[in-house]
CSV table of C-alpha atoms in Angstrom, one decimal:
chain,number,residue,atom,x,y,z
A,1,MET,CA,118.1,79.3,212.2
A,2,ASN,CA,117.8,79.1,208.4
A,3,PRO,CA,115.1,76.7,207.1
A,4,PRO,CA,116.4,73.4,205.7
A,5,ALA,CA,116.9,73.0,202.0
A,6,GLY,CA,113.6,72.6,200.2
A,7,ALA,CA,111.7,74.5,202.9
A,8,PRO,CA,109.8,77.7,202.2
A,9,ALA,CA,111.2,80.8,203.8
A,10,ASP,CA,108.5,80.9,206.4
A,11,ALA,CA,108.6,77.1,207.2
A,12,PRO,CA,108.0,76.5,210.9
A,13,ALA,CA,110.8,75.1,213.0
A,14,VAL,CA,110.4,71.6,214.3
A,15,GLY,CA,109.4,71.7,217.9
A,16,GLY,CA,111.1,70.0,220.8
A,17,GLY,CA,112.3,66.6,219.7
A,18,ARG,CA,113.5,64.2,217.1
A,19,ILE,CA,111.2,63.0,214.3
A,20,GLY,CA,110.6,59.4,215.3
A,21,LEU,CA,107.6,58.5,213.1
A,22,VAL,CA,107.2,59.1,209.3
A,23,VAL,CA,103.8,58.6,207.8
A,24,LEU,CA,104.0,58.1,204.0
A,25,ASP,CA,101.2,58.1,201.4
A,26,MET,CA,101.4,55.3,198.8
A,27,ALA,CA,100.0,56.1,195.3
A,28,GLY,CA,101.7,59.1,193.9
A,29,THR,CA,104.2,59.4,196.7
A,30,THR,CA,105.9,56.0,197.1
A,31,VAL,CA,104.1,54.2,194.3
A,32,ALA,CA,103.8,55.3,190.7
A,33,ASP,CA,100.5,54.0,189.3
A,34,GLY,CA,100.4,55.9,186.0
A,35,GLY,CA,96.9,57.2,186.2
A,36,LEU,CA,95.2,54.0,187.3
A,37,VAL,CA,92.8,55.8,189.6
A,38,GLU,CA,91.2,57.5,186.6
A,39,GLN,CA,91.0,54.2,184.7
A,40,ALA,CA,89.5,52.4,187.6
A,41,PHE,CA,87.0,55.2,188.1
A,42,ALA,CA,85.9,54.9,184.5
A,43,ALA,CA,85.1,51.2,185.1
A,44,ALA,CA,83.1,52.0,188.2
A,45,ALA,CA,81.2,54.8,186.5
A,46,ARG,CA,80.3,52.5,183.6
A,47,GLU,CA,78.9,50.0,186.1
A,48,LEU,CA,76.7,52.7,187.5
A,49,GLY,CA,75.4,53.8,184.1
A,50,VAL,CA,77.4,56.9,183.7
A,51,GLU,CA,77.8,57.4,179.9
A,52,PRO,CA,81.5,57.7,178.8
A,53,ASP,CA,82.3,61.0,177.2
A,54,SER,CA,79.2,62.6,178.7
A,55,ALA,CA,79.1,65.9,180.6
A,56,ASP,CA,78.2,63.9,183.7
A,57,HIS,CA,81.2,61.6,183.3
A,58,ALA,CA,83.5,64.6,182.8
A,59,ALA,CA,82.2,66.4,185.9
A,60,LYS,CA,82.6,63.3,188.0
A,61,LEU,CA,86.1,62.7,186.7
A,62,GLU,CA,87.0,66.3,187.5
A,63,TYR,CA,85.9,65.7,191.1
A,64,VAL,CA,87.9,62.5,191.3
A,65,ARG,CA,91.0,64.4,190.2
A,66,ALA,CA,90.4,67.3,192.6
A,67,THR,CA,90.0,64.9,195.6
A,68,MET,CA,93.0,62.7,195.0
A,69,GLY,CA,94.2,61.4,198.3
A,70,GLU,CA,90.7,61.3,199.9
A,71,SER,CA,89.2,58.0,201.0
A,72,LYS,CA,87.6,56.6,197.9
A,73,ILE,CA,84.3,55.6,199.5
A,74,SER,CA,83.9,59.2,200.6
A,75,VAL,CA,84.4,60.4,197.0
A,76,PHE,CA,81.8,57.9,195.8
A,77,ARG,CA,79.4,59.0,198.5
A,78,HIS,CA,79.7,62.6,197.2
A,79,LEU,CA,79.3,61.6,193.5
A,80,PHE,CA,76.4,59.1,193.8
A,81,GLY,CA,74.7,60.2,197.0
A,82,GLU,CA,72.8,57.0,197.9
A,83,GLU,CA,74.9,54.7,200.1
A,84,ARG,CA,74.0,51.7,198.1
A,85,LEU,CA,75.3,53.3,194.9
A,86,ALA,CA,78.4,54.6,196.6
A,87,GLN,CA,79.2,51.1,197.9
A,88,GLN,CA,78.6,49.6,194.5
A,89,ALA,CA,80.9,52.1,192.8
A,90,ASN,CA,83.5,51.5,195.4
A,91,VAL,CA,83.5,47.8,194.9
A,92,ALA,CA,83.7,48.2,191.2
A,93,PHE,CA,86.6,50.7,191.5
A,94,GLU,CA,88.6,48.5,193.9
A,95,LYS,CA,88.1,45.5,191.6
A,96,ALA,CA,89.2,47.4,188.5
A,97,TYR,CA,92.2,48.9,190.3
A,98,GLY,CA,93.2,45.5,191.7
A,99,THR,CA,93.0,44.0,188.2
A,100,LEU,CA,95.3,46.7,186.8
A,101,VAL,CA,97.7,46.2,189.7
A,102,ASP,CA,97.8,42.5,189.1
A,103,GLY,CA,98.6,43.2,185.5
A,104,GLY,CA,101.9,44.8,186.5
A,105,ARG,CA,100.7,48.4,186.0
A,106,ILE,CA,102.4,49.9,189.1
A,107,ALA,CA,106.0,50.4,190.1
A,108,PRO,CA,107.8,52.1,193.0
A,109,VAL,CA,108.5,55.8,192.7
A,110,PRO,CA,112.3,55.9,191.8
A,111,GLY,CA,114.2,55.9,195.1
A,112,ALA,CA,111.1,55.3,197.3
A,113,ARG,CA,112.2,51.9,198.6
A,114,GLU,CA,115.7,53.1,199.3
A,115,ALA,CA,114.3,56.2,201.1
A,116,ILE,CA,112.1,54.0,203.3
A,117,GLU,CA,115.1,51.9,204.1
A,118,GLU,CA,117.2,55.0,204.8
A,119,LEU,CA,114.6,56.3,207.2
A,120,ALA,CA,114.6,53.0,209.1
A,121,ASP,CA,118.4,53.0,209.2
A,122,ASP,CA,118.2,56.5,210.7
A,123,GLY,CA,116.1,55.0,213.5
A,124,ARG,CA,112.7,56.3,212.3
A,125,THR,CA,109.5,54.2,212.1
A,126,VAL,CA,107.8,54.3,208.8
A,127,VAL,CA,104.1,53.7,208.2
A,128,LEU,CA,102.5,53.5,204.8
A,129,THR,CA,98.9,54.8,204.4
A,130,THR,CA,96.4,54.9,201.6
A,131,GLY,CA,92.9,56.1,200.8
A,132,PHE,CA,92.2,52.8,199.1
A,133,ALA,CA,90.4,49.8,200.8
A,134,ARG,CA,92.6,47.2,202.5
A,135,VAL,CA,92.2,44.7,199.7
A,136,THR,CA,93.7,47.2,197.2
A,137,GLN,CA,96.4,48.2,199.6
A,138,ASP,CA,97.4,44.6,200.1
A,139,ALA,CA,97.4,44.0,196.3
A,140,ILE,CA,99.8,46.9,195.8
A,141,LEU,CA,102.1,45.7,198.6
A,142,ASP,CA,102.1,42.2,197.1
A,143,ALA,CA,102.8,43.5,193.6
A,144,LEU,CA,105.8,45.5,194.8
A,145,GLY,CA,107.1,42.9,197.2
A,146,TRP,CA,106.7,45.4,200.0
A,147,ARG,CA,104.8,43.2,202.5
A,148,ASP,CA,107.8,43.2,204.9
A,149,LEU,CA,109.2,46.7,204.0
A,150,VAL,CA,107.5,48.4,207.0
A,151,GLY,CA,106.0,47.2,210.2
A,152,LEU,CA,102.6,48.9,209.8
A,153,THR,CA,100.3,49.9,206.9
A,154,LEU,CA,97.0,51.6,207.4
A,155,CYS,CA,93.9,52.3,205.3
A,156,PRO,CA,90.9,54.4,206.4
A,157,ALA,CA,89.1,51.3,207.9
A,158,ASP,CA,92.1,50.7,210.2
A,159,ALA,CA,91.6,54.2,211.7
A,160,GLY,CA,87.9,54.2,212.4
A,161,GLY,CA,86.7,54.7,208.8
A,162,ARG,CA,87.7,58.3,208.1
A,163,GLY,CA,90.4,58.8,205.6
A,164,ARG,CA,92.1,62.0,204.5
A,165,PRO,CA,91.8,65.0,205.0
A,166,TYR,CA,91.1,63.9,208.5
A,167,PRO,CA,94.1,63.3,210.7
A,168,ASP,CA,92.9,59.8,211.9
A,169,MET,CA,95.5,57.6,210.0
A,170,VAL,CA,98.4,59.8,211.2
A,171,LEU,CA,97.2,59.7,214.8
A,172,ALA,CA,96.5,55.9,214.5
A,173,ALA,CA,100.0,55.4,213.3
A,174,LEU,CA,101.3,57.3,216.4
A,175,LEU,CA,99.1,55.4,218.8
A,176,ARG,CA,99.8,52.0,217.3
A,177,THR,CA,103.6,52.3,217.0
A,178,GLY,CA,104.4,54.6,219.9
A,179,ALA,CA,107.3,55.7,217.8
A,180,ALA,CA,107.2,59.4,218.7
A,181,ASP,CA,106.8,61.3,222.0
A,182,GLY,CA,104.1,63.4,220.5
A,183,VAL,CA,102.6,64.8,217.4
A,184,ARG,CA,105.3,67.3,216.9
A,185,ASP,CA,107.8,64.5,216.4
A,186,VAL,CA,105.9,63.1,213.4
A,187,ALA,CA,106.6,63.8,209.7
A,188,VAL,CA,104.0,63.3,207.0
A,189,ALA,CA,104.6,63.1,203.3
A,190,GLY,CA,102.3,62.9,200.4
A,191,ASP,CA,101.5,64.1,196.9
A,192,THR,CA,98.0,65.7,197.4
A,193,ALA,CA,96.5,68.6,199.2
A,194,TYR,CA,94.5,66.1,201.3
A,195,ASP,CA,97.8,64.5,202.5
A,196,MET,CA,98.9,68.0,203.6
A,197,LEU,CA,95.7,68.8,205.4
A,198,SER,CA,95.8,65.4,207.2
A,199,GLY,CA,99.3,66.1,208.4
A,200,VAL,CA,98.5,69.7,209.5
A,201,ARG,CA,95.4,68.6,211.4
A,202,ALA,CA,97.4,65.9,213.1
A,203,GLY,CA,99.9,68.4,214.3
A,204,ALA,CA,102.9,67.0,212.5
A,205,SER,CA,106.0,69.3,212.5
A,206,VAL,CA,107.0,68.3,209.0
A,207,VAL,CA,104.3,68.1,206.3
A,208,ALA,CA,106.2,67.4,203.1
A,209,GLY,CA,104.6,67.6,199.7
A,210,VAL,CA,106.1,65.7,196.8
A,211,LEU,CA,105.8,66.5,193.1
A,212,THR,CA,105.5,62.9,191.8
A,213,GLY,CA,101.7,62.7,192.0
A,214,ALA,CA,98.4,64.5,191.7
A,215,HIS,CA,99.0,68.1,192.9
A,216,GLY,CA,101.6,70.8,192.2
A,217,ASP,CA,103.6,73.1,194.3
A,218,ALA,CA,101.0,75.8,194.8
A,219,ALA,CA,98.2,73.4,195.8
A,220,LEU,CA,100.5,71.6,198.3
A,221,ARG,CA,101.7,74.8,199.9
A,222,GLU,CA,98.2,76.3,200.1
A,223,ALA,CA,97.1,73.1,202.0
A,224,GLY,CA,99.8,73.6,204.5
A,225,ALA,CA,103.0,71.9,203.3
A,226,THR,CA,106.0,72.9,205.3
A,227,HIS,CA,108.3,71.7,202.6
A,228,VAL,CA,107.9,70.7,198.9
A,229,LEU,CA,110.3,68.1,197.5
A,230,GLY,CA,110.9,66.7,194.1
A,231,SER,CA,110.2,63.2,195.4
A,232,VAL,CA,110.2,61.1,198.5
A,233,ALA,CA,113.8,60.2,197.8
A,234,GLU,CA,114.7,63.6,199.2
A,235,LEU,CA,112.9,63.0,202.5
A,236,PRO,CA,115.7,61.2,204.5
A,237,ALA,CA,118.1,64.1,203.9
A,238,LEU,CA,115.5,66.7,204.8
A,239,LEU,CA,114.7,64.9,208.1
A,240,ARG,CA,118.4,64.7,209.0
A,241,GLY,CA,118.5,68.4,208.8
A,242,VAL,CA,115.5,69.1,211.0
A,243,GLY,CA,115.7,66.4,213.7
């Protein structure tokens, strides 16, 4: 059987059943935030005494860019080492990001809401996930009017504390919704290599990268993407083709 449109030539076939659960990332995948992560990081770095325009700031910012999609507290633990400092940076980051969100600095990725509604109309359960803390995730949902768009949203704390690239949020979505018979009947979509690793490690049959966020085609495929799409708006058609 030929791979669906948008799949690499060696994309694996979907095994066994119908995709019943779709786990979608938020920032960069369904939500366009225009680089707010970097702006919020700058505020957090200032609070911890990192000099703007210094070599230290540049190195830390490069790490933030490279680890887009990872749980933010994990990123700050790496950058600042001491747990107290990591927690201080995380609080400052979440506060700054929330302020930017409240200021109207985010919007849906074009076609994202419609795609989520299409997936639901096709009988699939959609779960929205993030590497942000719950307070920030809720601020985004409120700003977009998405509180009632899906039945379940997850942040790392909701899945035991480990965010991406671990598979925990994907597996928690499966366990909490019961929407798929097994991991092979799950699709994951995101804009970062960490999203792809999370989906692969969870055993999802469809791990779709989208080109509306942090990482490009090569990075997504290297991390295990089975498909790379222009945006999440293409996902409903893809899933109709594979199950």
